[in-house]
């Protein structure tokens, strides 16, 4: 096929347009859109994004297939990040489930719905590691840890792509954003990243490598510069590492206009130079900037860019179209009946409910306030998110129908044995325009406080639903604070004055510094943004119909001033020690160095006992680890057993702790079991700044337990 293509047609395959006109309406007759329309007919467009629905996709596909010279079909991409129509919890919430099967299934149903809607390619999973809750995009990732992040990346790729990419219900995945986007200075989106190669290799790369090993079809590069070079201009990232060392055979799509933005990074003087840099750096497809379309032909004809680079990029793109079955049948994903029967079906609602239940993290539960009795109580339900059917759909909500989520109020009303008094209390924000509005306004209207306090006074227990709306996390939603916005904190304290029996349900797209709540409120749930079945999942956890099993995939700081704060940090020579009487240690004079809630933290209504940790050497650099786990409480439940190591002395310093294994196990009350882990070179070794992977002799600490801060400890030696 390549040999039949003209240079222009080849470059066309590398050109991706955003949906630029109402395809069911008349074609654009003038201006830039008219030119784009003509380019579709000339075969100068290889892909479009943000065109969805069988009718719309069929229109653009017919135009290209029937009118262009070679009729090479478009690959249609869309951000199906946590669902297409039926919304799963946001990915950070799913990560809190540590349930790889459920996470894979969640991606599977997203692919079912997307593929039934003409979409053959999703711009997911986002696998950016981040330790900075100020960054709004933590909501769409897998948290702070590379081991958990890598497992989740593989599960999501498998969920989207299935076993057969050419099947009508599987779609190409796209691991993004390559690379280190989550390490932006100040947590400010798109900002500069300057980190060591050791951090790149040991923390940033593992989820991407896991996605490549899982067969991901595409990779999306990132907006940020990395150590002086914009990612989309980095042949180190895209050619040396991705296509070279890891042998990636798919294609790299730029993030939105990131090729053109090489100029804005002041790394190129013109778009023509940017095109030259980007193609040489291994960026195969240009999203939405037309920089390739407008410059590559001239660069090749002038000899500045060898045509073989174009050929390589085009082959990679054609290969993915072939793998998807599009070359054989361009209309493969266009079946109106499938669309009608699959998109938003009941089975998917059940699946996202299951995922949502598993994503809830019980942060605190004093006086056994939870679970709530199912009858005979008066519950005051208070807060701006309590009756909110829109925010739980989260950011990157695909084609969800706004306000289609089950609210907490609806969830509680499904338990008629209790009497629910509802009061909104206040707003969390005033949303202006559509949900990708400009910075939202937090209004300070306290007029709803009276009704809320009245309700609390009459109630046996108060459920307060506070936190962030859908557009306070996500892209371009970085924050410089991590507390409750607006007057929510005041509302919480006003209610607390009259009734301290409060369960705080925190809805958020990120860790939040809820220190006052932790000091005063007896029960706290992190409910993230749980998607379409949010209210039922939360109500079922509150009433004990689902025993919470989530564990934090990201550290919750006490204050924003501690950030970046993460568990797998280095020890330094002067680590903070509260017992020492020496001031010359690495602490704060005005606060704690410890997290509010650590990575891996999450409580249950039951209690799990760990016993008899054993390590056995089974080979040169191989060990088997076993531990006894018992459910000694009054509820059946699930526990995420976590294994951490520390390579105590190394040629280049190692973190004080690193997750190297986890197992989520279900135990009935009174039941116990033995759990095994294997440790080998992959778990015990690390990358030097040089990029060399080594396993070194020495003493290792080993912990197995219920979080990164609690567990049984032992040591072992590598000779
Ligand atoms: C956005 C995001 C990227 C997304 C793409 C297409 O700017 O950075 O994650 O997939 O553009 O919407």
XYZ file of C-alpha atoms and ligand atoms in Angstrom:
731
model
C 0.000 0.000 0.000
C 2.896 2.324 0.854
C 4.368 1.884 -2.629
C 1.115 3.092 -4.194
C 1.043 6.263 -2.083
C 2.273 9.667 -3.144
C 4.389 11.616 -0.660
C 1.385 13.858 0.055
C -0.864 10.875 0.731
C 1.744 9.422 3.096
C 1.912 12.693 5.012
C -1.890 12.710 5.049
C -1.858 9.541 7.133
C 0.220 11.407 9.737
C -2.308 14.214 9.951
C -5.108 14.063 12.563
C -7.992 16.514 12.574
C -10.330 17.262 15.439
C -14.030 16.938 14.546
C -14.428 20.300 12.844
C -17.962 20.354 11.543
C -21.440 18.984 12.346
C -21.041 15.998 10.031
C -24.760 15.390 9.800
C -25.132 18.948 8.506
C -23.967 20.510 5.238
C -20.229 20.478 4.511
C -18.387 23.663 5.449
C -18.424 25.968 2.449
C -15.699 28.464 3.294
C -12.612 29.147 5.407
C -10.284 26.730 7.110
C -12.975 24.104 7.641
C -13.727 24.001 3.942
C -10.037 23.329 3.272
C -10.052 20.571 5.874
C -13.167 19.104 4.242
C -11.412 19.068 0.885
C -8.361 17.434 2.507
C -10.531 14.587 3.748
C -11.621 13.966 0.172
C -8.026 14.184 -1.079
C -6.844 11.512 1.396
C -4.767 14.047 3.335
C -6.208 13.030 6.734
C -5.342 9.756 8.465
C -7.360 10.159 11.620
C -9.995 12.244 13.353
C -10.778 12.624 17.021
C -13.973 13.711 18.741
C -16.255 12.247 16.087
C -18.549 9.680 17.719
C -21.760 7.835 17.120
C -22.307 5.430 14.229
C -24.151 7.977 12.087
C -21.430 10.625 12.427
C -18.496 8.285 11.958
C -20.129 6.672 8.939
C -20.448 10.096 7.296
C -16.751 10.937 7.601
C -15.608 7.414 6.828
C -17.719 7.250 3.643
C -16.360 10.614 2.549
C -12.739 9.445 2.865
C -13.179 5.862 1.688
C -15.387 6.695 -1.291
C -13.865 9.953 -2.455
C -10.108 9.749 -1.786
C -7.874 8.115 -4.391
C -6.773 5.134 -2.283
C -9.750 5.062 0.087
C -7.602 4.409 3.177
C -10.025 4.615 6.128
C -9.658 7.005 9.040
C -8.873 5.731 12.512
C -11.329 7.498 14.815
C -9.997 8.341 18.272
C -11.742 9.631 21.395
C -10.951 10.116 25.070
C -12.709 7.082 26.506
C -10.865 7.441 29.802
C -13.318 6.010 32.328
C -16.247 5.034 30.175
C -17.978 6.037 26.946
C -21.645 6.496 27.998
C -21.741 4.408 31.201
C -19.229 6.038 33.514
C -16.844 4.015 35.655
C -15.147 5.732 38.579
C -12.329 8.069 37.582
C -9.097 6.097 37.069
C -7.544 7.263 40.358
C -10.594 5.791 42.102
C -10.277 2.545 40.170
C -6.623 2.440 41.193
C -7.799 2.573 44.824
C -9.532 -0.773 44.283
C -6.177 -2.523 43.621
C -8.462 -5.013 41.842
C -6.811 -5.668 38.479
C -9.610 -7.895 37.220
C -12.236 -5.265 37.953
C -10.074 -2.580 36.355
C -9.599 -4.670 33.224
C -13.350 -5.336 33.079
C -14.079 -1.636 33.453
C -11.897 -0.884 30.428
C -13.565 -3.794 28.612
C -17.054 -2.338 28.925
C -15.765 1.095 27.926
C -14.376 -0.530 24.791
C -17.682 -2.327 24.160
C -19.545 0.986 24.195
C -16.936 2.985 22.304
C -16.535 0.381 19.549
C -20.334 0.213 19.235
C -20.252 3.958 18.611
C -17.743 3.959 15.763
C -14.716 4.737 17.923
C -11.761 2.405 17.180
C -9.121 4.062 19.353
C -9.128 5.509 22.850
C -6.622 7.964 24.275
C -6.219 5.880 27.399
C -4.861 4.541 29.738
C -3.219 7.606 31.160
C -0.307 6.101 33.090
C 1.517 9.167 34.377
C 2.983 8.629 37.827
C 2.549 11.696 40.033
C 3.293 12.587 43.613
C 1.667 15.985 43.458
C -2.026 16.335 44.315
C -1.945 19.953 43.124
C -1.804 18.596 39.551
C -5.371 18.228 38.351
C -4.635 15.242 36.135
C -3.856 12.872 39.019
C -7.574 12.018 38.683
C -6.971 10.145 35.444
C -3.913 8.155 36.485
C -2.908 5.268 38.714
C -1.327 7.241 41.573
C 2.215 7.599 42.876
C 3.626 4.119 42.665
C 5.305 2.569 39.598
C 4.611 -1.058 40.580
C 0.878 -0.548 41.092
C 0.826 1.832 38.118
C 2.436 -0.769 35.868
C -0.039 -3.490 36.856
C -2.954 -1.138 36.237
C -1.540 0.020 32.893
C -1.340 -3.573 31.640
C -4.831 -4.386 32.913
C -6.363 -1.377 31.180
C -4.555 -2.027 27.895
C -5.838 -5.600 27.961
C -9.324 -4.411 28.795
C -9.449 -1.988 25.886
C -7.656 -4.178 23.316
C -8.880 -7.627 24.348
C -7.251 -10.657 22.730
C -8.120 -9.712 19.159
C -7.787 -6.097 18.063
C -9.677 -6.847 14.846
C -12.783 -7.912 16.788
C -15.694 -5.487 16.502
C -15.789 -4.915 20.283
C -12.132 -4.112 20.934
C -10.325 -0.821 20.380
C -6.732 0.356 20.154
C -5.405 1.759 23.415
C -2.994 4.635 23.875
C -0.695 4.855 26.885
C -0.098 8.489 27.719
C 1.553 10.968 28.259
C 5.075 9.986 27.388
C 6.821 11.091 29.505
C 7.032 12.416 33.071
C 4.074 14.801 32.604
C 3.075 14.205 36.246
C 6.321 15.695 37.552
C 5.496 19.246 36.467
C 7.106 21.863 38.680
C 4.642 23.346 41.182
C 2.011 20.825 40.100
C 1.103 23.312 37.403
C -0.230 21.591 34.282
C 1.989 21.641 31.174
C 4.886 22.946 33.286
C 8.577 22.143 33.091
C 9.901 18.750 34.177
C 13.479 18.341 35.252
C 14.211 15.015 36.922
C 17.039 12.503 37.078
C 17.309 9.551 34.763
C 17.120 7.285 37.834
C 13.686 8.756 38.600
C 12.693 8.331 34.959
C 13.778 4.709 34.759
C 12.598 3.608 38.204
C 9.377 5.631 38.616
C 8.161 7.118 35.303
C 8.918 4.398 32.759
C 7.561 1.191 34.373
C 3.860 1.803 33.584
C 4.723 2.717 29.981
C 6.956 -0.318 29.606
C 4.190 -2.479 31.058
C 1.760 -1.043 28.520
C 4.198 -1.775 25.679
C 4.748 -5.295 27.018
C 0.955 -5.699 27.118
C 0.866 -4.847 23.407
C -0.465 -1.298 23.487
C -1.065 -0.123 19.919
C -0.228 3.548 20.396
C 1.540 5.946 22.716
C 0.740 9.643 23.154
C 3.583 11.988 23.950
C 3.320 14.764 26.503
C 3.106 18.563 26.511
C 5.978 19.069 28.913
C 9.624 19.529 28.256
C 11.817 16.939 29.939
C 15.308 18.041 31.034
C 15.511 20.693 28.315
C 13.776 18.915 25.433
C 10.025 18.921 24.739
C 8.833 15.299 24.890
C 7.533 15.448 21.321
C 11.007 16.577 20.219
C 12.828 13.939 22.236
C 14.467 11.175 20.235
C 15.845 9.909 23.564
C 12.312 9.174 24.730
C 10.645 8.182 21.473
C 13.439 6.495 19.530
C 16.116 5.397 22.003
C 13.794 4.207 24.764
C 10.328 3.556 23.313
C 11.051 2.269 19.797
C 14.615 1.157 20.499
C 15.105 -0.342 23.953
C 11.480 -1.423 24.401
C 10.899 -2.393 20.759
C 7.565 -0.571 20.473
C 6.052 -1.252 17.033
C 2.933 0.898 17.212
C 2.769 4.597 16.535
C 3.245 7.753 18.575
C 0.559 10.398 18.365
C 1.421 13.878 19.587
C -0.687 15.386 22.291
C -2.872 18.246 21.098
C -0.653 20.534 18.971
C 2.446 19.534 20.949
C 4.415 19.400 17.676
C 3.573 23.017 16.888
C 4.281 23.888 20.532
C 7.958 23.010 20.127
C 8.093 26.628 18.931
C 6.328 27.836 22.081
C 8.833 25.885 24.154
C 11.445 28.018 22.351
C 13.058 24.861 21.043
C 12.411 25.728 17.370
C 12.246 29.000 15.459
C 9.405 27.985 13.133
C 6.694 25.376 12.606
C 8.745 24.094 9.698
C 11.690 23.487 12.017
C 9.345 21.985 14.602
C 8.056 19.504 12.018
C 11.614 18.494 11.176
C 12.574 18.051 14.824
C 9.429 16.088 15.685
C 9.599 13.580 12.825
C 13.295 12.973 13.496
C 12.408 12.458 17.174
C 9.888 9.735 16.341
C 6.530 11.530 16.562
C 4.444 9.683 13.985
C 1.068 11.472 13.966
C 0.337 15.186 14.435
C -2.791 15.817 16.515
C -4.684 18.894 15.443
C -1.873 21.278 14.523
C -1.458 20.563 10.747
C 2.257 21.177 11.236
C 3.164 17.962 9.418
C 0.614 18.547 6.662
C 1.941 22.018 5.977
C 5.675 21.370 6.207
C 6.805 17.765 5.745
C 6.476 17.638 1.945
C 8.796 20.598 1.551
C 11.226 19.176 4.148
C 11.426 15.862 2.279
C 11.730 17.484 -1.153
C 14.513 19.734 0.125
C 16.346 16.699 1.478
C 16.240 17.914 5.088
C 14.055 14.981 6.146
C 14.698 11.529 4.638
C 11.536 9.977 3.185
C 12.286 6.768 5.055
C 11.246 8.510 8.282
C 7.880 9.264 6.691
C 7.628 5.684 5.450
C 8.330 4.319 8.933
C 5.666 6.518 10.530
C 3.078 5.679 7.850
C 3.767 1.948 8.103
C 3.199 2.077 11.849
C -0.105 3.886 11.363
C -1.260 1.543 8.578
C -0.283 -1.447 10.709
C -2.617 -0.343 13.518
C -5.428 0.272 11.011
C -4.769 -3.208 9.657
C -4.739 -4.754 13.145
C -8.086 -3.104 13.861
C -9.534 -4.676 10.719
C -10.206 -1.264 9.207
C -8.277 -1.875 5.978
C -10.312 -5.000 5.384
C -13.620 -3.402 6.399
C -13.602 0.390 7.004
C -17.165 0.194 8.352
C -16.431 -2.541 10.877
C -17.334 -0.448 13.913
C -20.521 0.955 12.375
C -23.499 -1.152 13.379
C -26.566 0.809 14.499
C -28.069 -2.255 16.222
C -24.975 -2.854 18.340
C -24.971 0.826 19.240
C -28.615 0.682 20.341
C -28.221 -2.539 22.345
C -24.838 -1.980 23.970
C -24.346 1.689 24.768
C -25.571 2.325 28.329
C -26.957 -1.218 28.795
C -28.011 -2.557 32.216
C -25.109 -5.020 32.450
C -22.688 -2.121 32.222
C -24.484 -0.292 35.025
C -23.965 -3.344 37.223
C -20.292 -3.527 36.289
C -19.600 0.105 37.132
C -21.463 -0.281 40.417
C -19.153 -3.149 41.330
C -16.129 -1.083 40.329
C -17.388 1.908 42.325
C -17.956 -0.129 45.485
C -14.407 -1.474 45.280
C -12.953 2.000 44.772
C -14.252 3.548 48.006
C -11.583 3.991 50.688
C -12.574 4.017 54.363
C -10.081 6.489 55.839
C -11.367 6.608 59.413
C -14.096 4.912 61.451
C -14.032 5.720 65.145
C -16.690 4.572 67.618
C -17.725 2.109 64.897
C -20.039 4.830 63.610
C -20.101 2.876 60.344
C -21.809 0.859 59.018
C -25.089 2.704 59.599
C -28.127 0.739 60.769
C -30.579 0.063 57.938
C -33.632 1.180 59.842
C -34.975 3.228 62.715
C -32.591 6.127 62.365
C -32.931 9.729 61.290
C -30.093 10.615 58.948
C -29.325 14.212 58.038
C -27.822 14.242 54.562
C -26.012 17.532 54.068
C -23.637 19.064 51.537
C -23.374 20.536 48.032
C -22.526 17.162 46.492
C -25.192 15.143 48.319
C -27.849 15.510 45.659
C -25.429 16.100 42.794
C -26.077 13.827 39.799
C -23.450 15.469 37.615
C -20.152 15.773 39.486
C -19.727 12.006 40.096
C -19.430 11.570 36.309
C -16.004 13.167 36.687
C -13.851 14.871 34.123
C -13.135 13.212 30.781
C -16.697 11.908 30.889
C -16.822 10.742 27.264
C -20.399 10.814 25.990
C -22.035 10.524 29.383
C -25.409 12.186 29.673
C -24.971 15.101 32.076
C -26.632 14.647 35.468
C -27.205 10.957 34.798
C -25.323 9.660 37.858
C -27.101 8.201 40.873
C -26.795 10.784 43.661
C -26.059 9.982 47.299
C -29.595 11.162 48.152
C -31.027 8.628 45.711
C -28.701 5.976 47.141
C -29.831 6.641 50.715
C -33.487 6.718 49.694
C -33.011 3.140 48.513
C -32.877 2.310 52.245
C -36.457 3.208 53.283
C -35.976 1.957 56.848
C -34.285 5.202 57.784
C -35.670 8.725 57.676
C -33.491 11.042 55.579
C -33.525 14.819 56.120
C -31.742 16.508 53.189
C -30.193 19.976 53.200
C -27.712 21.250 50.650
C -26.100 23.692 53.058
C -24.004 25.523 50.481
C -22.552 25.380 46.981
C -19.106 23.974 46.336
C -18.780 26.258 43.350
C -20.718 28.178 40.750
C -20.170 26.466 37.425
C -20.175 28.894 34.526
C -20.794 27.588 31.037
C -20.044 24.020 30.051
C -18.110 21.695 32.318
C -14.814 22.650 30.790
C -15.453 26.149 32.030
C -12.851 28.691 33.034
C -11.714 28.659 36.654
C -14.808 28.101 38.677
C -16.093 30.558 41.192
C -16.606 29.487 44.779
C -19.490 31.469 46.097
C -19.647 32.316 49.808
C -23.385 32.125 50.266
C -24.120 30.846 53.801
C -27.894 31.194 53.600
C -28.325 27.410 53.507
C -26.500 26.849 56.767
C -29.595 27.304 58.962
C -31.597 24.527 57.321
C -28.575 22.235 57.403
C -27.945 22.852 61.104
C -31.639 22.285 61.854
C -31.532 18.948 60.039
C -28.379 17.938 61.908
C -29.963 18.794 65.271
C -32.881 16.457 64.568
C -30.725 13.581 63.313
C -29.122 10.545 64.957
C -26.277 10.707 62.476
C -25.142 13.169 59.822
C -23.788 12.177 56.405
C -21.954 15.136 54.859
C -20.987 14.995 51.203
C -18.311 17.580 50.475
C -15.369 18.003 48.132
C -14.713 18.838 44.495
C -16.895 19.072 41.457
C -16.108 17.349 38.177
C -14.176 20.255 36.750
C -11.983 20.955 39.759
C -9.679 18.154 38.676
C -8.605 17.015 35.254
C -6.671 18.821 32.540
C -5.768 22.449 33.271
C -7.272 22.073 36.746
C -4.211 22.416 38.988
C -4.805 23.867 42.433
C -2.567 25.788 44.848
C -4.529 24.561 47.862
C -5.820 21.123 48.826
C -8.523 21.969 51.355
C -12.307 22.163 50.987
C -13.159 25.075 48.726
C -15.721 27.807 49.265
C -17.553 27.722 52.599
C -17.677 23.933 52.886
C -15.298 23.824 55.844
C -17.436 26.406 57.645
C -20.530 24.319 56.964
C -18.802 21.202 58.313
C -17.848 23.013 61.523
C -21.304 24.583 61.927
C -22.933 21.149 61.685
C -20.309 19.641 63.971
C -21.246 22.154 66.684
C -24.764 20.721 66.917
C -24.128 17.067 66.049
C -20.602 15.558 66.048
C -21.851 12.159 64.821
C -20.753 12.914 61.311
C -19.730 10.626 58.448
C -17.782 12.712 55.957
C -18.091 11.419 52.396
C -15.346 13.193 50.461
C -15.825 13.396 46.690
C -12.644 14.487 44.940
C -10.409 13.926 41.938
C -7.265 14.076 44.064
C -5.935 13.619 47.611
C -7.128 16.470 49.847
C -5.607 17.971 52.994
C -8.606 17.442 55.298
C -6.639 17.750 58.518
C -9.389 19.393 60.591
C -11.803 16.660 59.569
C -9.326 13.958 60.484
C -8.922 15.513 63.957
C -12.657 15.949 64.616
C -14.871 13.815 62.405
C -15.351 10.199 63.541
C -15.831 8.582 60.129
C -14.419 9.560 56.755
C -14.828 7.903 53.341
C -12.901 8.886 50.223
C -15.526 8.483 47.494
C -13.566 10.101 44.656
C -15.855 10.660 41.625
C -17.419 7.240 41.265
C -19.273 7.465 37.957
C -22.801 6.520 36.963
C -23.616 4.371 40.011
C -21.928 6.632 42.568
C -24.870 7.087 44.941
C -25.710 3.391 45.169
C -22.074 2.433 45.780
C -21.702 5.013 48.551
C -25.024 4.112 50.205
C -24.211 0.401 50.091
C -20.844 1.026 51.723
C -22.418 3.310 54.358
C -24.971 0.621 55.245
C -22.470 -2.244 55.214
C -23.937 -4.000 52.172
C -20.460 -3.669 50.780
C -17.551 -3.784 53.192
C -15.051 -1.150 51.939
C -11.796 -2.628 50.617
C -10.084 0.290 48.850
C -6.511 1.364 49.596
C -4.996 4.762 48.740
C -2.989 4.778 45.500
C -1.667 8.203 46.439
C -0.547 9.815 49.699
C -2.916 12.287 51.405
C -0.853 15.207 52.772
C -1.639 17.200 55.906
C -0.968 20.462 54.140
C -0.297 21.527 50.584
C 3.064 22.748 51.858
C 4.308 19.181 52.224
C 3.722 18.396 48.515
C 5.274 16.552 46.728
C 4.874 13.962 49.483
C 5.136 10.262 48.712
C 5.934 7.032 50.508
C 8.784 5.754 48.328
C 11.119 8.636 49.125
C 14.844 8.501 49.885
C 16.052 8.542 53.487
C 18.534 11.455 53.296
C 21.296 11.679 55.898
C 19.127 13.569 58.387
C 15.631 12.145 58.267
C 13.109 13.697 60.631
C 12.975 11.855 63.956
C 10.396 13.069 66.488
C 12.329 11.360 69.316
C 15.637 13.098 68.578
C 16.541 16.248 70.500
C 18.549 17.477 67.547
C 17.040 20.295 65.507
C 19.368 19.703 62.581
C 17.027 17.208 60.966
C 14.878 17.314 57.833
C 11.577 18.425 59.287
C 9.412 21.568 59.369
C 9.479 24.023 62.266
C 5.749 24.609 61.693
C 4.312 21.193 60.958
C 4.616 17.474 60.487
C 6.550 15.628 57.825
C 4.154 12.695 58.007
C 1.199 12.191 55.686
C -2.390 12.523 56.826
C -3.092 9.110 55.290
C -0.261 7.053 53.766
C -0.045 5.260 50.445
C -1.809 1.890 50.737
C -4.036 2.994 53.647
C -7.646 1.861 53.794
C -9.799 0.431 56.583
C -12.450 -2.274 56.631
C -15.502 -2.944 58.809
C -13.777 -6.142 59.811
C -10.246 -6.656 61.125
C -7.369 -8.541 59.535
C -4.529 -10.132 61.480
C -1.127 -10.771 59.917
C 1.052 -13.526 61.300
C 4.064 -15.706 60.660
C 5.961 -13.801 57.988
C 8.484 -16.157 56.402
C 11.150 -15.581 53.730
C 12.880 -18.444 52.027
C 15.784 -18.242 49.565
C 14.855 -20.251 46.498
C 17.676 -19.216 44.185
C 20.590 -16.845 43.701
C 18.413 -13.771 43.573
C 15.065 -15.418 44.260
C 13.006 -15.562 47.403
C 9.600 -16.806 48.321
C 7.623 -14.950 50.959
C 4.651 -16.281 52.880
C 2.326 -14.831 55.478
C -0.779 -15.923 57.366
C -3.805 -13.673 57.151
C -6.893 -13.997 59.330
C -10.246 -12.212 59.316
C -10.736 -11.728 63.047
C -13.634 -9.256 62.859
C -17.404 -9.520 62.442
C -17.741 -9.010 58.713
C -16.692 -10.852 55.590
C -14.255 -8.612 53.763
C -11.434 -8.099 51.306
C -7.873 -7.126 52.222
C -5.119 -5.850 49.941
C -2.016 -7.525 51.319
C 0.972 -5.385 50.363
C 4.627 -6.347 50.143
C 7.355 -3.710 50.394
C 11.125 -3.967 50.290
C 14.045 -1.670 51.004
C 17.479 -2.201 49.497
C 19.275 -0.756 52.508
C 22.628 0.115 50.945
C 23.133 0.589 47.193
C 25.496 2.169 44.673
C 22.830 4.776 44.017
C 20.485 5.367 46.942
C 17.191 3.514 47.032
C 13.791 4.504 48.510
C 13.023 3.688 52.143
C 10.244 1.463 50.839
C 9.053 0.132 47.478
C 5.900 -1.809 46.710
C 6.922 -5.066 45.037
C 3.825 -7.203 45.410
C 0.173 -7.123 46.416
C -2.740 -9.526 46.569
C -6.397 -8.679 47.146
C -8.004 -11.554 49.064
C -11.561 -12.184 50.193
C -11.980 -13.767 53.648
C -15.148 -14.661 55.469
C -15.242 -13.658 59.128
C -13.177 -16.141 61.122
C -11.472 -17.464 57.978
C -7.715 -17.435 57.509
C -5.333 -18.243 54.686
C -1.683 -18.326 53.700
C -0.467 -15.945 51.030
C 2.694 -16.335 48.957
C 4.790 -13.889 46.975
C 7.799 -14.385 44.755
C 10.712 -11.949 44.637
C 13.206 -12.128 41.794
C 15.594 -9.955 39.838
C 12.757 -7.813 38.452
C 11.604 -6.887 41.972
C 15.016 -6.700 43.653
C 16.928 -4.762 41.021
C 16.890 -1.101 40.026
C 18.100 1.234 37.299
C 21.166 3.366 37.739
C 21.196 6.888 36.303
C 23.103 5.357 33.409
C 20.049 3.276 32.539
C 21.783 0.054 33.510
C 19.616 -2.379 35.495
C 21.399 -4.070 38.395
C 20.736 -6.305 41.374
C 23.216 -5.702 44.164
C 24.219 -7.863 47.133
C 23.313 -6.627 50.598
C 20.647 -6.553 53.249
C 17.023 -5.946 52.300
C 14.179 -4.997 54.622
C 10.887 -6.691 53.874
C 7.425 -5.726 55.091
C 4.086 -7.383 54.446
C 1.019 -5.600 55.741
C -2.078 -3.525 55.321
C -0.456 -0.291 54.183
C 2.923 1.304 53.438
C 3.188 2.197 57.125
C 1.909 -0.939 58.856
C 3.127 -4.479 58.471
C 5.251 -7.340 59.777
C 8.954 -6.851 59.181
C 11.900 -9.112 58.476
C 15.139 -8.986 56.527
C 16.926 -11.091 53.960
C 20.340 -11.058 52.324
C 21.466 -11.152 48.736
C 24.977 -12.546 48.707
C -5.735 16.784 25.578
C -5.048 15.861 26.568
C -4.922 14.446 26.091
C -6.125 14.117 25.238
C -6.040 14.942 23.975
C -7.249 14.736 23.064
O -5.127 18.036 25.571
O -3.783 16.269 27.054
O -4.828 13.614 27.248
O -6.129 12.733 24.921
O -5.872 16.325 24.240
O -8.405 15.198 23.693
